[in-house]
Short mmCIF file of C-alpha atoms in Angstrom, two decimals:
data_model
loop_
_atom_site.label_atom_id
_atom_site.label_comp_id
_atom_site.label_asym_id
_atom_site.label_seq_id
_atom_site.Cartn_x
_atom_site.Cartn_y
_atom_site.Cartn_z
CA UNK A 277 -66.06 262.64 -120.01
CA UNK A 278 -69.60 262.65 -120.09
CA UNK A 279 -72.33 261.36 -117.66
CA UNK A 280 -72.80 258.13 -120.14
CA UNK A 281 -68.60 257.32 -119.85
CA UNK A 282 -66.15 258.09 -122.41
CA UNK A 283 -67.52 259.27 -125.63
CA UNK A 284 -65.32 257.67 -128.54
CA UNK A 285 -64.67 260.07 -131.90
CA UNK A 286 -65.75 259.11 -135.30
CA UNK A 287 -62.10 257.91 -136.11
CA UNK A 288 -62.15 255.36 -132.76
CA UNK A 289 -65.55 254.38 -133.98
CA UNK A 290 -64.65 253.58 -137.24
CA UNK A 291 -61.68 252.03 -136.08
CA UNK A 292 -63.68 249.25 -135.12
CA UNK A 293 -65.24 248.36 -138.13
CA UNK A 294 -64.44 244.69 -139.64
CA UNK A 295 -63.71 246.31 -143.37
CA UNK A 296 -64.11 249.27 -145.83
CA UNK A 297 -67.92 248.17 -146.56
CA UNK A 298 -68.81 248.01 -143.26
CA UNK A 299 -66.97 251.75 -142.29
CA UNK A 300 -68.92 253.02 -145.33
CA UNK A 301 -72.31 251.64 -144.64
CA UNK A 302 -71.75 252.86 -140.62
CA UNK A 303 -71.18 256.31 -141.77
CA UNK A 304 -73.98 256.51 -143.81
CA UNK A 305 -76.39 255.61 -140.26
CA UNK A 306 -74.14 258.08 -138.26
CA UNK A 307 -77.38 260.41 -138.42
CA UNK A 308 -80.41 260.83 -136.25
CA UNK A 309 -82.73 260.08 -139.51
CA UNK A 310 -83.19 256.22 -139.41
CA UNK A 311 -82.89 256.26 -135.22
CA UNK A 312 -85.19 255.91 -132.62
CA UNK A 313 -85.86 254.96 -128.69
CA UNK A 314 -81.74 255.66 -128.28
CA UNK A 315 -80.61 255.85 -124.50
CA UNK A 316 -78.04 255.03 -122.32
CA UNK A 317 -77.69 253.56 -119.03
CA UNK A 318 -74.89 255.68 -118.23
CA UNK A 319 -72.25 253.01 -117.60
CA UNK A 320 -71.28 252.16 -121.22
CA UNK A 321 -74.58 250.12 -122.24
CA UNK A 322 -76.04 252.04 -125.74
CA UNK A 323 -79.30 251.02 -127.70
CA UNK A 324 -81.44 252.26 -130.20
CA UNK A 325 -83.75 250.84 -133.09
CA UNK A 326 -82.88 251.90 -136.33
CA UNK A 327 -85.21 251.98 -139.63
CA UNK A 328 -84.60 249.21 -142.22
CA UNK A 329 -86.28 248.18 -145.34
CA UNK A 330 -88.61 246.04 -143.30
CA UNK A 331 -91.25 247.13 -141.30
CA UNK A 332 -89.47 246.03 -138.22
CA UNK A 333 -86.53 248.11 -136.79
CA UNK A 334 -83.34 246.76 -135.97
CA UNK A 335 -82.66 246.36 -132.16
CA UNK A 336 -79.02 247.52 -131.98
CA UNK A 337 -77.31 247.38 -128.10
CA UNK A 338 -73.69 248.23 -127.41
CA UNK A 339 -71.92 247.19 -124.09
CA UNK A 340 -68.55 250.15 -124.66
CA UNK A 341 -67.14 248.08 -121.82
CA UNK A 342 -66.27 245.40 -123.87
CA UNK A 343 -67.12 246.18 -126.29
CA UNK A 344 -69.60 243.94 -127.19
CA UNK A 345 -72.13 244.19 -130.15
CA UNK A 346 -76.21 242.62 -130.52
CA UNK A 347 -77.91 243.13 -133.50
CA UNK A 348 -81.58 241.58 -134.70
CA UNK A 349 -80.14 242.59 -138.48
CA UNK A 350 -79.00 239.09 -140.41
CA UNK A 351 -75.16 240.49 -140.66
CA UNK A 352 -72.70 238.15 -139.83
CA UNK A 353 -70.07 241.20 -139.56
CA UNK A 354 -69.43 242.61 -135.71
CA UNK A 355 -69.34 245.03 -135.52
CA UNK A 356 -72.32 245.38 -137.46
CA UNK A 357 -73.15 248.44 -139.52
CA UNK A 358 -75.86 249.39 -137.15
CA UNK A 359 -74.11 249.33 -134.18
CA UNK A 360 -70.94 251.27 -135.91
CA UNK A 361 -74.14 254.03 -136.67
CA UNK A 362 -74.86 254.19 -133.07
CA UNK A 363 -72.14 254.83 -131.97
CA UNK A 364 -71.30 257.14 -134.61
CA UNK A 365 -74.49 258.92 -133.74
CA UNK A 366 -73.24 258.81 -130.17
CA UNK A 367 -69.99 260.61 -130.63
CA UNK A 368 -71.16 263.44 -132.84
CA UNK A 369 -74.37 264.16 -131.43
CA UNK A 370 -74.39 264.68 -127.72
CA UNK A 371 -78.64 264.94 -127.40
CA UNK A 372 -79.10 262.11 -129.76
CA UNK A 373 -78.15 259.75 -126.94
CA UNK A 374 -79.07 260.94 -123.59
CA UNK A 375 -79.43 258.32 -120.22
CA UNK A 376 -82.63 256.63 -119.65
CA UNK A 377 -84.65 253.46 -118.55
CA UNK A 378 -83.45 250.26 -120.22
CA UNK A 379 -85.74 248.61 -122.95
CA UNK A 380 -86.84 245.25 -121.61
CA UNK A 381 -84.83 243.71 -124.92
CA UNK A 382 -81.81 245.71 -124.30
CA UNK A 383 -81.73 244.75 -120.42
CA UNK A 384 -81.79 241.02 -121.25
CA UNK A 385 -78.80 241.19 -123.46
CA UNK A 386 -77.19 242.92 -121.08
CA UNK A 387 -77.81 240.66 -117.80
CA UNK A 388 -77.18 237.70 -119.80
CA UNK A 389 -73.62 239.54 -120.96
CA UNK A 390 -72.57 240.57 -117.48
CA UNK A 391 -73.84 237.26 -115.90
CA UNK A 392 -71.12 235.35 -118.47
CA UNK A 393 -68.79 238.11 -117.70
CA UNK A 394 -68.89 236.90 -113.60
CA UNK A 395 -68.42 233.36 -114.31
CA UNK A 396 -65.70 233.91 -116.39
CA UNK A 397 -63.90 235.81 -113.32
CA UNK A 398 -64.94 233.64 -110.88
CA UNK A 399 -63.60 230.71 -112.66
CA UNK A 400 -66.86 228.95 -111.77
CA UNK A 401 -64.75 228.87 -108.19
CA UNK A 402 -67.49 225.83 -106.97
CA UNK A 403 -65.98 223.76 -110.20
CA UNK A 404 -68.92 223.19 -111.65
CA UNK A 405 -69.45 224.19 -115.69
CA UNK A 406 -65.96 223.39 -116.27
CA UNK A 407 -64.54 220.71 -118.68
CA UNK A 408 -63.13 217.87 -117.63
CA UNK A 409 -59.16 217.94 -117.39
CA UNK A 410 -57.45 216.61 -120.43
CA UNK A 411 -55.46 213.73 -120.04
CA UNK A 412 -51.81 214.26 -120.01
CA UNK A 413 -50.19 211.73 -120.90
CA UNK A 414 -52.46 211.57 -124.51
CA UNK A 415 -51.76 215.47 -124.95
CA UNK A 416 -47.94 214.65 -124.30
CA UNK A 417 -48.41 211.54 -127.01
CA UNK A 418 -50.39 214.17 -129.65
CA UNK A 419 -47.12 216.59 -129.05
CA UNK A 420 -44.59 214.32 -129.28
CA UNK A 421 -46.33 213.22 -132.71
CA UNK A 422 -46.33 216.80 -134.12
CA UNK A 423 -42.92 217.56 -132.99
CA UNK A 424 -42.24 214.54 -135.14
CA UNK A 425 -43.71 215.54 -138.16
CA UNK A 426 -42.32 218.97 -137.84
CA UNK A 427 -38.92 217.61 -137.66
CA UNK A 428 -39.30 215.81 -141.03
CA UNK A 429 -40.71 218.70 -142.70
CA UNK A 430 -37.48 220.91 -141.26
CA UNK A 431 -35.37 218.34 -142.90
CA UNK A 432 -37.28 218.12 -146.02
CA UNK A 433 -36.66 221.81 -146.07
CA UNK A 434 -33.76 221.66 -145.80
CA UNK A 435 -33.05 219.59 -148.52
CA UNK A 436 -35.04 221.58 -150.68
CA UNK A 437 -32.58 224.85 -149.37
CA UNK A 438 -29.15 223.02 -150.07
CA UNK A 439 -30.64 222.14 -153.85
CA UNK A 440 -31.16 225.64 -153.91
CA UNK A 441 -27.79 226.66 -153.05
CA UNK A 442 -26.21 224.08 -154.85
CA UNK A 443 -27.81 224.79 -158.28
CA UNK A 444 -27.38 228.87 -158.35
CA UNK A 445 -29.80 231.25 -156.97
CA UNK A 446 -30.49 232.34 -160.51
CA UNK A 447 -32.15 228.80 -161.21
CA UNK A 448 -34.88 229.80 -159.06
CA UNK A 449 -35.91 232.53 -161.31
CA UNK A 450 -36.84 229.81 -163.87
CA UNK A 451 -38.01 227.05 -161.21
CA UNK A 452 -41.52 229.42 -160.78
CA UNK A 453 -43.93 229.69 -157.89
CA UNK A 454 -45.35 226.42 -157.90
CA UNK A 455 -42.73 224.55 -156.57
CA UNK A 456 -42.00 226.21 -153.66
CA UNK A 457 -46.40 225.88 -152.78
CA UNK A 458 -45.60 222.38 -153.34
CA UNK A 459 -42.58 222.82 -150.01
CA UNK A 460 -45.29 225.08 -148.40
CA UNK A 461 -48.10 222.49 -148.67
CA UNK A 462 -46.11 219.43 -147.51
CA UNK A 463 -44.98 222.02 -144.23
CA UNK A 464 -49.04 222.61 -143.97
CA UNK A 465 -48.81 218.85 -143.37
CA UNK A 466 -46.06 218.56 -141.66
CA UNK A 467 -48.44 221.27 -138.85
CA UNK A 468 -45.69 223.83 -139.38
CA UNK A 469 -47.67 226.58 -140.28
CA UNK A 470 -44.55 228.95 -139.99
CA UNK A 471 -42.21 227.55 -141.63
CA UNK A 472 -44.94 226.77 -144.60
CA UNK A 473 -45.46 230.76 -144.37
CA UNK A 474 -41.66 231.22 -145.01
CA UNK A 475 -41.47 229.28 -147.84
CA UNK A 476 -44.32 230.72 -149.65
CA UNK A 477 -42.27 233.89 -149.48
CA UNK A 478 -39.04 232.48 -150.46
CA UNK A 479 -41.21 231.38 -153.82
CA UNK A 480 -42.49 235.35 -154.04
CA UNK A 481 -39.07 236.98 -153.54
CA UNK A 482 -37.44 236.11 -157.69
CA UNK A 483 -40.70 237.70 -158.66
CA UNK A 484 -40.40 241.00 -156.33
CA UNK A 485 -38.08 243.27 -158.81
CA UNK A 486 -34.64 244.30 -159.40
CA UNK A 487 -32.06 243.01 -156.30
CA UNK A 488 -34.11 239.89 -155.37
CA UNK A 489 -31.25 237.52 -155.40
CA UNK A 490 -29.78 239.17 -152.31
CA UNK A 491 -33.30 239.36 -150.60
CA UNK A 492 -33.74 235.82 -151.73
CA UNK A 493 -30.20 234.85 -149.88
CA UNK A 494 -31.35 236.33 -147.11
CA UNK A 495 -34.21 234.45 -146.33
CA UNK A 496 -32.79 231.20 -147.40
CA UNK A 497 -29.95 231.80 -144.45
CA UNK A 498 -33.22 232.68 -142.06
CA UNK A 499 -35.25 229.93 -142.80
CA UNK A 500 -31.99 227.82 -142.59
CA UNK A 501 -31.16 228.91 -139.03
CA UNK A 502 -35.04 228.06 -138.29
CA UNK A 503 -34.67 224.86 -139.37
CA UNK A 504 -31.59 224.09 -137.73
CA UNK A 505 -32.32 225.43 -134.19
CA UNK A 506 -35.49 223.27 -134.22
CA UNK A 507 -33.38 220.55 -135.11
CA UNK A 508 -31.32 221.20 -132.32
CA UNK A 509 -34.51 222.63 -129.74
CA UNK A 510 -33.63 220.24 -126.78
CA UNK A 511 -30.76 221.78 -126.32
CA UNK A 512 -31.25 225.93 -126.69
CA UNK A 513 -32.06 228.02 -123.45
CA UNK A 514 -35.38 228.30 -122.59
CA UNK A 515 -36.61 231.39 -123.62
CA UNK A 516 -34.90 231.07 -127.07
CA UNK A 517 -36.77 227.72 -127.42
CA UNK A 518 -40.02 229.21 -126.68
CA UNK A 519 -39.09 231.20 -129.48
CA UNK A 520 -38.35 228.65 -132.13
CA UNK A 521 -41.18 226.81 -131.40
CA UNK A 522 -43.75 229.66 -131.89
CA UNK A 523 -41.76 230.55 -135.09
CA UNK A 524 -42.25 227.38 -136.55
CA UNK A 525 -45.99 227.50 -135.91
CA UNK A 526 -46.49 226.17 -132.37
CA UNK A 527 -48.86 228.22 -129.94
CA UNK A 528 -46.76 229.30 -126.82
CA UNK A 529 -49.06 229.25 -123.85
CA UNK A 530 -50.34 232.60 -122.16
CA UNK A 531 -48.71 231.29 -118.99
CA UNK A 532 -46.93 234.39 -118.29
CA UNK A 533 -47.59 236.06 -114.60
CA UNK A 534 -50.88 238.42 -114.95
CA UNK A 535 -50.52 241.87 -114.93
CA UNK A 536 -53.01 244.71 -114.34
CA UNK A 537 -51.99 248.34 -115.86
CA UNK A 538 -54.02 251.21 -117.36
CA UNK A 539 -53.04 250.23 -121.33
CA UNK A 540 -53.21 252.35 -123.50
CA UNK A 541 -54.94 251.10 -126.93
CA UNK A 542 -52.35 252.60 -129.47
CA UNK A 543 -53.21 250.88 -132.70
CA UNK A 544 -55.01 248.23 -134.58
CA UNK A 545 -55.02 246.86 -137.74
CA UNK A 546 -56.37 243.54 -139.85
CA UNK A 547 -54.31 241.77 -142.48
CA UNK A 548 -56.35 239.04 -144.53
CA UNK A 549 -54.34 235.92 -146.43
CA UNK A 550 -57.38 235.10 -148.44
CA UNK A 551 -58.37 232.36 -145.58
CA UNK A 552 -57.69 233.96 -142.06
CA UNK A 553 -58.05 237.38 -141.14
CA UNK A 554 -55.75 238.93 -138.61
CA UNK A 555 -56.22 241.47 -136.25
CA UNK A 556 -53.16 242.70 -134.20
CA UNK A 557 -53.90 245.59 -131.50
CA UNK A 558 -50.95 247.14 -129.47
CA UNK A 559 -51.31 248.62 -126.14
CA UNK A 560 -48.91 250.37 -123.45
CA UNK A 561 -49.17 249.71 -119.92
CA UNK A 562 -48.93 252.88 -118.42
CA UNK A 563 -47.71 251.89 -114.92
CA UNK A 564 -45.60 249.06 -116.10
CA UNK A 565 -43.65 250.77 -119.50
CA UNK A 566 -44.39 247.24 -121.27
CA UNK A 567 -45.88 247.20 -124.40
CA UNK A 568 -48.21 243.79 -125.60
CA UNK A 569 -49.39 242.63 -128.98
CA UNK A 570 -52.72 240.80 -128.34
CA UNK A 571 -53.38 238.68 -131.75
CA UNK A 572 -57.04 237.58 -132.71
CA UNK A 573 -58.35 235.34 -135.62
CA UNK A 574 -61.07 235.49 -137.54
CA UNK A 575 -61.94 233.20 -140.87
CA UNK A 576 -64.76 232.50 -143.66
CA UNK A 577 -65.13 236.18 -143.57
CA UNK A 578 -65.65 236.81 -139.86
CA UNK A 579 -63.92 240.02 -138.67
CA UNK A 580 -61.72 238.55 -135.43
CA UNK A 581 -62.55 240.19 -131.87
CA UNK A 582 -62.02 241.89 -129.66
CA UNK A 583 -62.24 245.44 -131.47
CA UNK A 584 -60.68 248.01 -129.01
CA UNK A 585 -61.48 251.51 -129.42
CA UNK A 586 -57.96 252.97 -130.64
CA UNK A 587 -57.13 255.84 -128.23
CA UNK A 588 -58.41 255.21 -124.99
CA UNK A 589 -57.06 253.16 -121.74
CA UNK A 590 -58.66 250.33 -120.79
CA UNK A 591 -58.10 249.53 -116.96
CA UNK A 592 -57.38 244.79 -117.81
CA UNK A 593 -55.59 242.09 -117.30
CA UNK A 594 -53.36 241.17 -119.59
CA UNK A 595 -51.02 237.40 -119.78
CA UNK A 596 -48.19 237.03 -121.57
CA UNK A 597 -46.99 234.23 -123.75
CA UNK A 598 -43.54 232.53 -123.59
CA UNK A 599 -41.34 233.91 -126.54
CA UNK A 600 -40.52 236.32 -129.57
CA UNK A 601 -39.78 238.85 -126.91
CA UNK A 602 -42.73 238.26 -124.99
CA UNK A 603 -44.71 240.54 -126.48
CA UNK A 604 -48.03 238.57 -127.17
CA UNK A 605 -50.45 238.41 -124.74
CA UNK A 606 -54.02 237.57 -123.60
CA UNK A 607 -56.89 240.07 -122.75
CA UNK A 608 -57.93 238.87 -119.28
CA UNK A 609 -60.62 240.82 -117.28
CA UNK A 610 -61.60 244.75 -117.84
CA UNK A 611 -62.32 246.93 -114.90
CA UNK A 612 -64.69 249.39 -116.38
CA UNK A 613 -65.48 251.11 -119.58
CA UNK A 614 -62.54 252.51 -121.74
CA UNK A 615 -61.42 256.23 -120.99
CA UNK A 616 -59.78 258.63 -122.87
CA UNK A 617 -56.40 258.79 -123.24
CA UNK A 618 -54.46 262.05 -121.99
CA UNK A 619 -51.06 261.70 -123.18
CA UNK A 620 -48.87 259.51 -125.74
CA UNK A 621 -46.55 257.12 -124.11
CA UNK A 622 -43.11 257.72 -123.59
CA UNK A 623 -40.86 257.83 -126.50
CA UNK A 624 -37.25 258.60 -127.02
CA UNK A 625 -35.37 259.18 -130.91
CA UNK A 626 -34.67 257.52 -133.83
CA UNK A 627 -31.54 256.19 -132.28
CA UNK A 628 -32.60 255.09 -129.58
CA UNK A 629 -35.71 253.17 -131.49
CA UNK A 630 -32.89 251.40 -134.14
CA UNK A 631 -31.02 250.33 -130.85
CA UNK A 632 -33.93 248.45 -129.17
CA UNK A 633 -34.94 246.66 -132.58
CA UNK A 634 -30.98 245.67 -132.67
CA UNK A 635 -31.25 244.20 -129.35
CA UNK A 636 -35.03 242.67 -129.63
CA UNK A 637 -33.05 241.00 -132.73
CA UNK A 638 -30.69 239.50 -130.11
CA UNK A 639 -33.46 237.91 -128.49
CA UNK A 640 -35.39 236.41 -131.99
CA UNK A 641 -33.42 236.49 -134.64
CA UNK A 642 -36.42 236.02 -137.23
CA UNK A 643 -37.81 239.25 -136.09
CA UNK A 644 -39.28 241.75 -138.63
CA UNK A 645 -39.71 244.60 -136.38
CA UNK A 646 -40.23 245.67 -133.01
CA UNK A 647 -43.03 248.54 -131.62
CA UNK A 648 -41.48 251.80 -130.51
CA UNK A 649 -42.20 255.68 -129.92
CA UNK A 650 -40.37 258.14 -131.43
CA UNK A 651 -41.30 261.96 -129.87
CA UNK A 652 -40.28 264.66 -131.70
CA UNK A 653 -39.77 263.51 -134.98
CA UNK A 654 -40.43 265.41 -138.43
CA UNK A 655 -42.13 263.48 -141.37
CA UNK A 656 -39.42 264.31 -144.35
CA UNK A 657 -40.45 263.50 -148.01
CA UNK A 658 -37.08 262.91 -149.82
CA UNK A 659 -35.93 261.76 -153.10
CA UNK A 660 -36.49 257.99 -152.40
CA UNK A 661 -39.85 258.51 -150.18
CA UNK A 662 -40.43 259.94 -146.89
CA UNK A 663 -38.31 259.54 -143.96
CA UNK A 664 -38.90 260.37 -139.96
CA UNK A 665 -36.21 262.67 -138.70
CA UNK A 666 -34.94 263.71 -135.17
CA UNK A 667 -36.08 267.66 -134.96
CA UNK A 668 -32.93 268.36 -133.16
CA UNK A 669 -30.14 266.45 -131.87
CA UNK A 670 -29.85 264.98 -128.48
CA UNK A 671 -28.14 266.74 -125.53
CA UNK A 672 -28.10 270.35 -124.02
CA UNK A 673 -31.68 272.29 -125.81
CA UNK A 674 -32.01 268.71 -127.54
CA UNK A 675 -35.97 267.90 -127.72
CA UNK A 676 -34.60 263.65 -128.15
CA UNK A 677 -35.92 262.17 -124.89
CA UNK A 678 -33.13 260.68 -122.71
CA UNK A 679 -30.92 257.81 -121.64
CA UNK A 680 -29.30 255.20 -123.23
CA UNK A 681 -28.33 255.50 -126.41
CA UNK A 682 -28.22 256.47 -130.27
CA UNK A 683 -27.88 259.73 -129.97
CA UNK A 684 -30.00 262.19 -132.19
CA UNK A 685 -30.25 264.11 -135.31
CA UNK A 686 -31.00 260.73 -137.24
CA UNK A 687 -33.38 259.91 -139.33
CA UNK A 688 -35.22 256.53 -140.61
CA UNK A 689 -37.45 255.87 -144.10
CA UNK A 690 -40.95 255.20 -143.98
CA UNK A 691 -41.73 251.64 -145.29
CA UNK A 692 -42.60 250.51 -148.62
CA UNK A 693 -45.96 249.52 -147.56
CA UNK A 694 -46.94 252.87 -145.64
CA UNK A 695 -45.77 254.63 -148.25
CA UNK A 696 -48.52 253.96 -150.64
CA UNK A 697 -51.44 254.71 -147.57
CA UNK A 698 -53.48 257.57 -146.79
CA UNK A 699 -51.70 257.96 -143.26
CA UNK A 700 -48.79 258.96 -144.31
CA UNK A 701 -50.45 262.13 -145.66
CA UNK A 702 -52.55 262.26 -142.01
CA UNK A 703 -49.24 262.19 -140.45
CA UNK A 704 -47.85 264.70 -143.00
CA UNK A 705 -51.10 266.77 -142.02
CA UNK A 706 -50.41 266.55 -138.37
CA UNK A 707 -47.12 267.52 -138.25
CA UNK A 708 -47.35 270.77 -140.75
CA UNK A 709 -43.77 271.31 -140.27
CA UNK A 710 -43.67 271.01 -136.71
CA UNK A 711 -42.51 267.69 -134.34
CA UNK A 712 -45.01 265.11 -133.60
CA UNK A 713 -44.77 262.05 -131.41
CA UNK A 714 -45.37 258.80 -133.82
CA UNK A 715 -45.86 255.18 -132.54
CA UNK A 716 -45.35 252.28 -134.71
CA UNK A 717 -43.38 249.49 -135.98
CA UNK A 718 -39.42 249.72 -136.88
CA UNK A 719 -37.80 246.71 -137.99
CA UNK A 720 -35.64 246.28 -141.21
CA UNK A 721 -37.59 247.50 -143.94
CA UNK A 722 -37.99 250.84 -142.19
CA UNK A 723 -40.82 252.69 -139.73
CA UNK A 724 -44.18 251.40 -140.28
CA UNK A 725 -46.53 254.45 -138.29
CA UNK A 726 -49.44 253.83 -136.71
CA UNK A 727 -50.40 256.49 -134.56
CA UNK A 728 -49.37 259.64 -133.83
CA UNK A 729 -50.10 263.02 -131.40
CA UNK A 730 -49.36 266.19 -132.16
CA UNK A 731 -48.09 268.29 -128.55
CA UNK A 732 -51.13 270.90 -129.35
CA UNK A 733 -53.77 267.93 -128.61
CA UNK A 734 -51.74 265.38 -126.73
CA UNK A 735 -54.82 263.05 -126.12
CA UNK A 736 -56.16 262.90 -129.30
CA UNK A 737 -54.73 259.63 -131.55
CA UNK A 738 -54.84 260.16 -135.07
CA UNK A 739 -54.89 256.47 -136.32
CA UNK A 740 -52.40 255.71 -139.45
CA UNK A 741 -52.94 252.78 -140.33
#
C-alpha cells in the first residue's frame, strides 16, 4: 500500500464499470494524455480534469472510500468513463497521481459527501431531518391487501398448473409463449413479482431444446410447492416463511443483528431483464466465516450502486435480511478506504461444496445455488465441457481442506452459461495445470466461477465473471 491508500489494478477498476461501453471508453482515458491538475489527498479522495471536445475540462473526483463518483461530463452512467480513466491512470501509473492540496471544487464535493456520510451514522441522533413515522395500522391495511391479491394470483396459478397437468405436458409445446406472459402479467398484478418471474420461465422451458418436458415437470412441481406453502404461510415456521414470502416477491426486512467484519469483496456481476438491471456483489467476512449477497437495482439504463472494487476488504457493517438462507444483506457504514486483500477465503472440496448446497436446499427449497470455495481444484475440459476436479483425494497427503464431509477426488461441470465466457479460459490460464482456489456459485446446473487465486499470488483476484 501506498501513501494515497490501496491502489486498485486495472481489472478492479474495470470491474466497476456499469457496461462494456463504458469499460471501453475508460480504457481508452487510462493515459496521462487528456489529464491534468491530478492529486490525491492521501486518504482515498482522487481528482483530476481531463480534456474533452469542449474547451472546458471535465472535473472528475473519486472518494475510493465509498466509492463515490462526481463528474461535470453530461453522463448519466456512474461510474462515469472519466472517473473509470482516473483511476485507471491511478493504478498503472504511480507519478501520474501523487498527494497534494485539494482543488477548491474537489474539496466541496468532498465536505458535502462526508458531511451526509455523518448524518447518516449519527442517525440525526437530535431527531431532527427524519420522516415522520408511518402509520401502522394503514401499512398493516396496505399488507393485508397485497397478501390478498397474492393469494388469488397463487390460486389462479394454480389453476393454470393443474390444466397443465391435466391436458399432457406435450400440449404446451403447441400452447406457445404468449399464454404463459398472459399468467405472468396477471401475477405482475397480483404484486407477485416472483412468482410472475417463474412463470415466464415455465413459458421458455418447451422452447429450450431436446429433454424440456422433464425440465418443464420440474418447475411445474416448484412453482406448485410455492404456491401451496403461501397458501398455507400462517402456519410454516418462521424462518421458512420468511422464505416463501421473499420468493414470491415480498422484500424481507434487513432486520437482522448488525455485524462488523473485514469482508472480503469476492465478486460482482450485473444481469439486465430489459427493464431492471441487477447487480449482485458477494463478500466474506473474514472474522465471522459468513458469506452475504448484497443486491442493488438500477433501471431506465442506470447502472445500480454501490460498485465495490472486486478484491479488496472493506472494514463495514453489514444487516442481514430474514430468509433464503439469510444470505442478503445491507451495506451499513465503512470504516476506511478498501485494502487489499492477502489471501482467498477458506475453502474445502468439491464434496464438501455439493454437501452444503444439499443442505442450503433443506432450508429453501427453490434455491438455484448456493456460494462456496473450492481450494485446490483443477479446471478439466472433457467431452461434454469443462469440469472442476479435486487435485487429490482427501485424507493422509490429501491437499482437500478438512472436516465434515464429501470426501475428495470428485469432480463437478462448469455451467452452461460460464461455459460460453471468456473466464473460463482466465481460469484455464491461471491454473496451467496446476490447483487453484475458485469461488463461485454451485447449485444444480453445475459451478458457476467467479473468482479465483492461484497459491503463487494468493492476493491477487482474477475476476471470472
Amino acid at each position: 500500500m501506498d501513501t494515497q491508500g490501496v491502489r486498485w489494478t486495472a481489472d478492479q477498476v474495470l470491474a466497476l464499470a456499469p457496461d462494456d461501453a463504458s469499460r471501453r471508453a475508460g480504457s481508452r482515458l487510462g493515459t496521462s494524455g487528456p489529464w491534468s491538475g491530478t492529486g490525491s489527498d492521501g486518504q482515498g479522495a482522487v481528482w483530476g480534469l481531463c480534456r474533452g471536445s469542449g474547451s472546458t475540462p471535465y472535473r472528475t473526483v473519486v472518494d475510493t472510500t465509498g466509492p463515490a463518483y462526481a463528474c461535470s461530463c453530461p453522463s448519466r452512467k456512474f461510474p462515469c468513463k472519466h472517473a473509470l480513466g482516473l483511476l485507471l491512470l491511478r493504478s498503472g501509473d504511480e507519478a501520474a497521481v501523487t498527494v497534494t492540496d485539494v482543488p477548491d471544487w474537489a474539496a466541496r464535493w468532498l465536505e458535502s459527501r462526508r458531511e451526509r456520510a455523518g448524518r447518516a451514522r449519527t442517525g440525526d441522533a437530535e431527531g431532527s431531518g427524519r420522516p415522520a413515522a408511518a402509520d401502522p395500522e394503514a401499512a398493516r391495511r396496505r399488507a393485508e391487501r397485497r397478501a390478498a391479491r397474492i393469494t388469488s394470483g397463487a390460486q389462479e396459478l394454480e389453476q393454470r398448473l393443474a390444466d397443465l397437468l391435466r391436458g399432457g405436458l406435450a400440449a404446451a409445446e403447441g400452447a406457445g409463449y404468449g399464454l404463459w406472459e398472459e399468467t405472468a402479467a396477471r401475477m405482475v398484478d397480483a404484486q407477485a413479482p416472483g412468482l410472475a418471474g417463474r412463470v415466464r420461465e415455465l413459458g421458455a422451458i418447451p422452447g429450450s431444446g431436446a429433454g424440456w418436458p422433464v425440465r418443464l415437470l420440474e418447475e411445474c412441481a416448484l412453482t406448485h410447492l410455492l404456491d401451496r406453502a403461501w397458501l398455507s404461510v400462517d402456519r410454516l415456521p418462521a424462518p421458512l416463511a420468511a422464505t416463501v414470502r421473499t420468493r414470491v416477491g415480498l422484500t424481507a426486512p434487513a432486520e437482522g443483528p448488525a455485524v462488523r467484519d473485514r469482508w472480503l469483496v469476492l465478486a460482482q456481476y450485473d444481469s439486465a431483464d430489459g427493464r431492471l438491471t441487477t447487480r449482485r456483489a458477494w463478500l466474506h467476512g473474514r472474522e465471522s466465516g459468513r458469506t452475504a449477497l448484497l443486491l442493488s437495482f438500477g433501471a431506465a439504463g442506470r447502472a445500480p450502486a454501490p460498485a465495490l472494487p472486486v478484491g479488496t476488504v472493506i472494514d463495514a457493517v453489514l444487516t442481514r435480511h430474514a430468509g433464503a438462507g439469510a444470505l442478503r444483506a445491507e451495506l451499513g457504514e465503512q470504516f476506511g478506504p478498501p485494502a487489499p486483500l492477502d489471501a482467498p477465503p477458506p475453502g474445502g472440496t468439491v464434496g464438501e461444496a455439493l454437501a452444503a448446497y444439499g443442505h442450503a436446499l433443506r432450508e429453501d427449497p427453490w434455491l438455484d445455488s448456493w456460494p462456496v470455495t473450492l481450494t485446490d481444484v483443477l479446471p478439466i475440459p472433457t467431452d461434454h465441457g469443462w469440469q472442476l476436479a479435486d487435485a487429490a483425494p482427501a485424507g493422509p497427503g490429501g491437499s482437500g481442506s478438512g472436516g465434515g464431509g464429501g470426501g475428495g477426488g470428485e469432480a463437478i461441470p462448469v455451467s452452461g452459461p460460464a461455459l460460453g465466457r471468456p473466464g473460463l479460459w482466465r481460469l484455464a490460464a491461471l491454473s496451467g495445470g496446476r490447483p487453484v482456489t475458485v469461488f463461485g456459485e454451485c447449485g444444480h446446473r453445475g459451478f458457476t466461477p467467479l473468482a479465483a487465486w492461484s497459491a503463487d499470488a494468493p492476493g491477487e483476484t482474477v475476476p471470472l465473471h
